[in-house]
């Protein structure tokens, strides 16, 4: 495996959602949670001369999937994820859009493939991502874990000093805490967490300082 993972985190829309663009030394790329501003994302991918291989989604909320279909059509690539338990979120995208007025208009769509198999490994260029089911924020929420590069893209589960909201339909405080304790914390203290919003953090930092899920 080559050593480098190039990462550009591009906050998109009024929600300042962290869309992650990653690529290896051969310019093979993936984009994780393209939440909106498709034209800006397309322009950046083309400026960097990247060969986009796939679009990865952690969950079905509008601010994480808003640009997925446009990118899919433009680059002729597949959309993978989330887990199919988020199907109702994808079906309700027009209703999710309506809540925010004309800020967003996103049609319902389905990913090309649901990622329902816990521990499935996706190989994209030089990267291998393990798929973990991380319910709580949404029932079908997943994360993409790169064990060799020590980085995890986990959407709206664990934040720097915070956790994802659990007050949406299908959300569960108990489940999100279990996802963090049982799935994320065992990944190791040096594992970097790129969250869906805000700054990145590490598992070690959150174990010590996260007010919701401290490890004594």
PDB file of N, CA and C in Angstrom, residues 178-216:
ATOM      1  N   UNK A 178     -24.159   3.296  22.127  1.00  0.00           N
ATOM      2  CA  UNK A 178     -23.618   1.952  21.885  1.00  0.00           C
ATOM      3  C   UNK A 178     -22.720   1.932  20.645  1.00  0.00           C
ATOM      4  N   UNK A 179     -23.131   2.640  19.594  1.00  0.00           N
ATOM      5  CA  UNK A 179     -22.307   2.707  18.378  1.00  0.00           C
ATOM      6  C   UNK A 179     -20.921   3.287  18.692  1.00  0.00           C
ATOM      7  N   UNK A 180     -20.902   4.332  19.511  1.00  0.00           N
ATOM      8  CA  UNK A 180     -19.639   4.987  19.850  1.00  0.00           C
ATOM      9  C   UNK A 180     -18.791   4.082  20.750  1.00  0.00           C
ATOM     10  N   UNK A 181     -19.415   3.576  21.807  1.00  0.00           N
ATOM     11  CA  UNK A 181     -18.673   2.746  22.772  1.00  0.00           C
ATOM     12  C   UNK A 181     -18.177   1.425  22.184  1.00  0.00           C
ATOM     13  N   UNK A 182     -19.078   0.763  21.425  1.00  0.00           N
ATOM     14  CA  UNK A 182     -18.794  -0.617  21.003  1.00  0.00           C
ATOM     15  C   UNK A 182     -18.137  -0.706  19.632  1.00  0.00           C
ATOM     16  N   UNK A 183     -18.356   0.314  18.790  1.00  0.00           N
ATOM     17  CA  UNK A 183     -17.824   0.223  17.426  1.00  0.00           C
ATOM     18  C   UNK A 183     -16.669   1.208  17.191  1.00  0.00           C
ATOM     19  N   UNK A 184     -16.802   2.443  17.681  1.00  0.00           N
ATOM     20  CA  UNK A 184     -15.788   3.460  17.380  1.00  0.00           C
ATOM     21  C   UNK A 184     -14.638   3.454  18.389  1.00  0.00           C
ATOM     22  N   UNK A 185     -14.946   3.469  19.670  1.00  0.00           N
ATOM     23  CA  UNK A 185     -13.865   3.544  20.671  1.00  0.00           C
ATOM     24  C   UNK A 185     -12.848   2.397  20.545  1.00  0.00           C
ATOM     25  N   UNK A 186     -13.266   1.167  20.198  1.00  0.00           N
ATOM     26  CA  UNK A 186     -12.270   0.097  20.040  1.00  0.00           C
ATOM     27  C   UNK A 186     -11.333   0.266  18.832  1.00  0.00           C
ATOM     28  N   UNK A 187     -11.588   1.246  17.975  1.00  0.00           N
ATOM     29  CA  UNK A 187     -10.727   1.407  16.784  1.00  0.00           C
ATOM     30  C   UNK A 187      -9.319   1.861  17.155  1.00  0.00           C
ATOM     31  N   UNK A 188      -9.120   2.373  18.369  1.00  0.00           N
ATOM     32  CA  UNK A 188      -7.775   2.768  18.805  1.00  0.00           C
ATOM     33  C   UNK A 188      -7.646   4.258  18.983  1.00  0.00           C
ATOM     34  N   UNK A 189      -6.854   4.656  19.977  1.00  0.00           N
ATOM     35  CA  UNK A 189      -6.759   6.068  20.355  1.00  0.00           C
ATOM     36  C   UNK A 189      -6.238   6.971  19.246  1.00  0.00           C
ATOM     37  N   UNK A 190      -5.418   6.420  18.339  1.00  0.00           N
ATOM     38  CA  UNK A 190      -4.823   7.257  17.283  1.00  0.00           C
ATOM     39  C   UNK A 190      -5.707   7.373  16.048  1.00  0.00           C
ATOM     40  N   UNK A 191      -6.857   6.703  16.057  1.00  0.00           N
ATOM     41  CA  UNK A 191      -7.751   6.766  14.891  1.00  0.00           C
ATOM     42  C   UNK A 191      -8.341   8.167  14.776  1.00  0.00           C
ATOM     43  N   UNK A 192      -8.165   8.781  13.604  1.00  0.00           N
ATOM     44  CA  UNK A 192      -8.728  10.110  13.347  1.00  0.00           C
ATOM     45  C   UNK A 192     -10.183   9.944  12.917  1.00  0.00           C
ATOM     46  N   UNK A 193     -11.039  10.776  13.484  1.00  0.00           N
ATOM     47  CA  UNK A 193     -12.461  10.770  13.131  1.00  0.00           C
ATOM     48  C   UNK A 193     -12.777  12.046  12.365  1.00  0.00           C
ATOM     49  N   UNK A 194     -13.198  11.881  11.110  1.00  0.00           N
ATOM     50  CA  UNK A 194     -13.705  13.015  10.342  1.00  0.00           C
ATOM     51  C   UNK A 194     -15.221  12.977  10.475  1.00  0.00           C
ATOM     52  N   UNK A 195     -15.755  13.942  11.217  1.00  0.00           N
ATOM     53  CA  UNK A 195     -17.195  13.979  11.488  1.00  0.00           C
ATOM     54  C   UNK A 195     -17.928  14.729  10.383  1.00  0.00           C
ATOM     55  N   UNK A 196     -19.245  14.626  10.420  1.00  0.00           N
ATOM     56  CA  UNK A 196     -20.068  15.266   9.397  1.00  0.00           C
ATOM     57  C   UNK A 196     -20.103  16.776   9.472  1.00  0.00           C
ATOM     58  N   UNK A 197     -19.766  17.310  10.646  1.00  0.00           N
ATOM     59  CA  UNK A 197     -19.751  18.760  10.832  1.00  0.00           C
ATOM     60  C   UNK A 197     -18.642  19.087  11.825  1.00  0.00           C
ATOM     61  N   UNK A 198     -18.045  20.255  11.669  1.00  0.00           N
ATOM     62  CA  UNK A 198     -17.066  20.710  12.664  1.00  0.00           C
ATOM     63  C   UNK A 198     -15.692  20.087  12.475  1.00  0.00           C
ATOM     64  N   UNK A 199     -14.783  20.334  13.439  1.00  0.00           N
ATOM     65  CA  UNK A 199     -13.401  19.892  13.289  1.00  0.00           C
ATOM     66  C   UNK A 199     -13.248  18.382  13.441  1.00  0.00           C
ATOM     67  N   UNK A 200     -12.151  17.863  12.938  1.00  0.00           N
ATOM     68  CA  UNK A 200     -11.868  16.441  13.137  1.00  0.00           C
ATOM     69  C   UNK A 200     -11.362  16.241  14.562  1.00  0.00           C
ATOM     70  N   UNK A 201     -11.316  14.982  14.985  1.00  0.00           N
ATOM     71  CA  UNK A 201     -10.827  14.671  16.321  1.00  0.00           C
ATOM     72  C   UNK A 201     -10.174  13.296  16.284  1.00  0.00           C
ATOM     73  N   UNK A 202      -9.789  12.772  17.443  1.00  0.00           N
ATOM     74  CA  UNK A 202      -9.272  11.403  17.516  1.00  0.00           C
ATOM     75  C   UNK A 202     -10.059  10.645  18.572  1.00  0.00           C
ATOM     76  N   UNK A 203     -10.037   9.332  18.455  1.00  0.00           N
ATOM     77  CA  UNK A 203     -10.720   8.487  19.435  1.00  0.00           C
ATOM     78  C   UNK A 203     -10.153   8.747  20.833  1.00  0.00           C
ATOM     79  N   UNK A 204      -8.831   8.842  20.942  1.00  0.00           N
ATOM     80  CA  UNK A 204      -8.200   9.055  22.246  1.00  0.00           C
ATOM     81  C   UNK A 204      -8.696  10.316  22.936  1.00  0.00           C
ATOM     82  N   UNK A 205      -8.789  11.411  22.152  1.00  0.00           N
ATOM     83  CA  UNK A 205      -9.271  12.686  22.696  1.00  0.00           C
ATOM     84  C   UNK A 205     -10.702  12.551  23.195  1.00  0.00           C
ATOM     85  N   UNK A 206     -11.554  11.919  22.382  1.00  0.00           N
ATOM     86  CA  UNK A 206     -12.970  11.821  22.760  1.00  0.00           C
ATOM     87  C   UNK A 206     -13.171  10.916  23.974  1.00  0.00           C
ATOM     88  N   UNK A 207     -12.395   9.836  24.062  1.00  0.00           N
ATOM     89  CA  UNK A 207     -12.506   8.950  25.233  1.00  0.00           C
ATOM     90  C   UNK A 207     -12.279   9.736  26.513  1.00  0.00           C
ATOM     91  N   UNK A 208     -11.354  10.685  26.453  1.00  0.00           N
ATOM     92  CA  UNK A 208     -11.003  11.443  27.657  1.00  0.00           C
ATOM     93  C   UNK A 208     -11.914  12.636  27.891  1.00  0.00           C
ATOM     94  N   UNK A 209     -12.391  13.269  26.814  1.00  0.00           N
ATOM     95  CA  UNK A 209     -13.041  14.573  26.991  1.00  0.00           C
ATOM     96  C   UNK A 209     -14.491  14.654  26.539  1.00  0.00           C
ATOM     97  N   UNK A 210     -14.983  13.663  25.794  1.00  0.00           N
ATOM     98  CA  UNK A 210     -16.348  13.792  25.289  1.00  0.00           C
ATOM     99  C   UNK A 210     -17.344  13.733  26.461  1.00  0.00           C
ATOM    100  N   UNK A 211     -18.143  14.803  26.637  1.00  0.00           N
ATOM    101  CA  UNK A 211     -19.007  14.846  27.821  1.00  0.00           C
ATOM    102  C   UNK A 211     -20.119  13.805  27.803  1.00  0.00           C
ATOM    103  N   UNK A 212     -20.444  13.262  26.621  1.00  0.00           N
ATOM    104  CA  UNK A 212     -21.537  12.282  26.514  1.00  0.00           C
ATOM    105  C   UNK A 212     -21.049  10.847  26.690  1.00  0.00           C
ATOM    106  N   UNK A 213     -19.851  10.566  26.225  1.00  0.00           N
ATOM    107  CA  UNK A 213     -19.354   9.174  26.207  1.00  0.00           C
ATOM    108  C   UNK A 213     -17.928   9.130  26.702  1.00  0.00           C
ATOM    109  N   UNK A 214     -17.745   9.389  27.979  1.00  0.00           N
ATOM    110  CA  UNK A 214     -16.405   9.328  28.551  1.00  0.00           C
ATOM    111  C   UNK A 214     -16.071   7.892  28.932  1.00  0.00           C
ATOM    112  N   UNK A 215     -14.790   7.560  28.882  1.00  0.00           N
ATOM    113  CA  UNK A 215     -14.344   6.263  29.371  1.00  0.00           C
ATOM    114  C   UNK A 215     -13.521   6.520  30.608  1.00  0.00           C
ATOM    115  N   UNK A 216     -13.977   5.991  31.720  1.00  0.00           N
ATOM    116  CA  UNK A 216     -13.240   6.254  32.988  1.00  0.00           C
ATOM    117  C   UNK A 216     -12.030   5.347  33.072  1.00  0.00           C
TER     118      UNK A 216
END
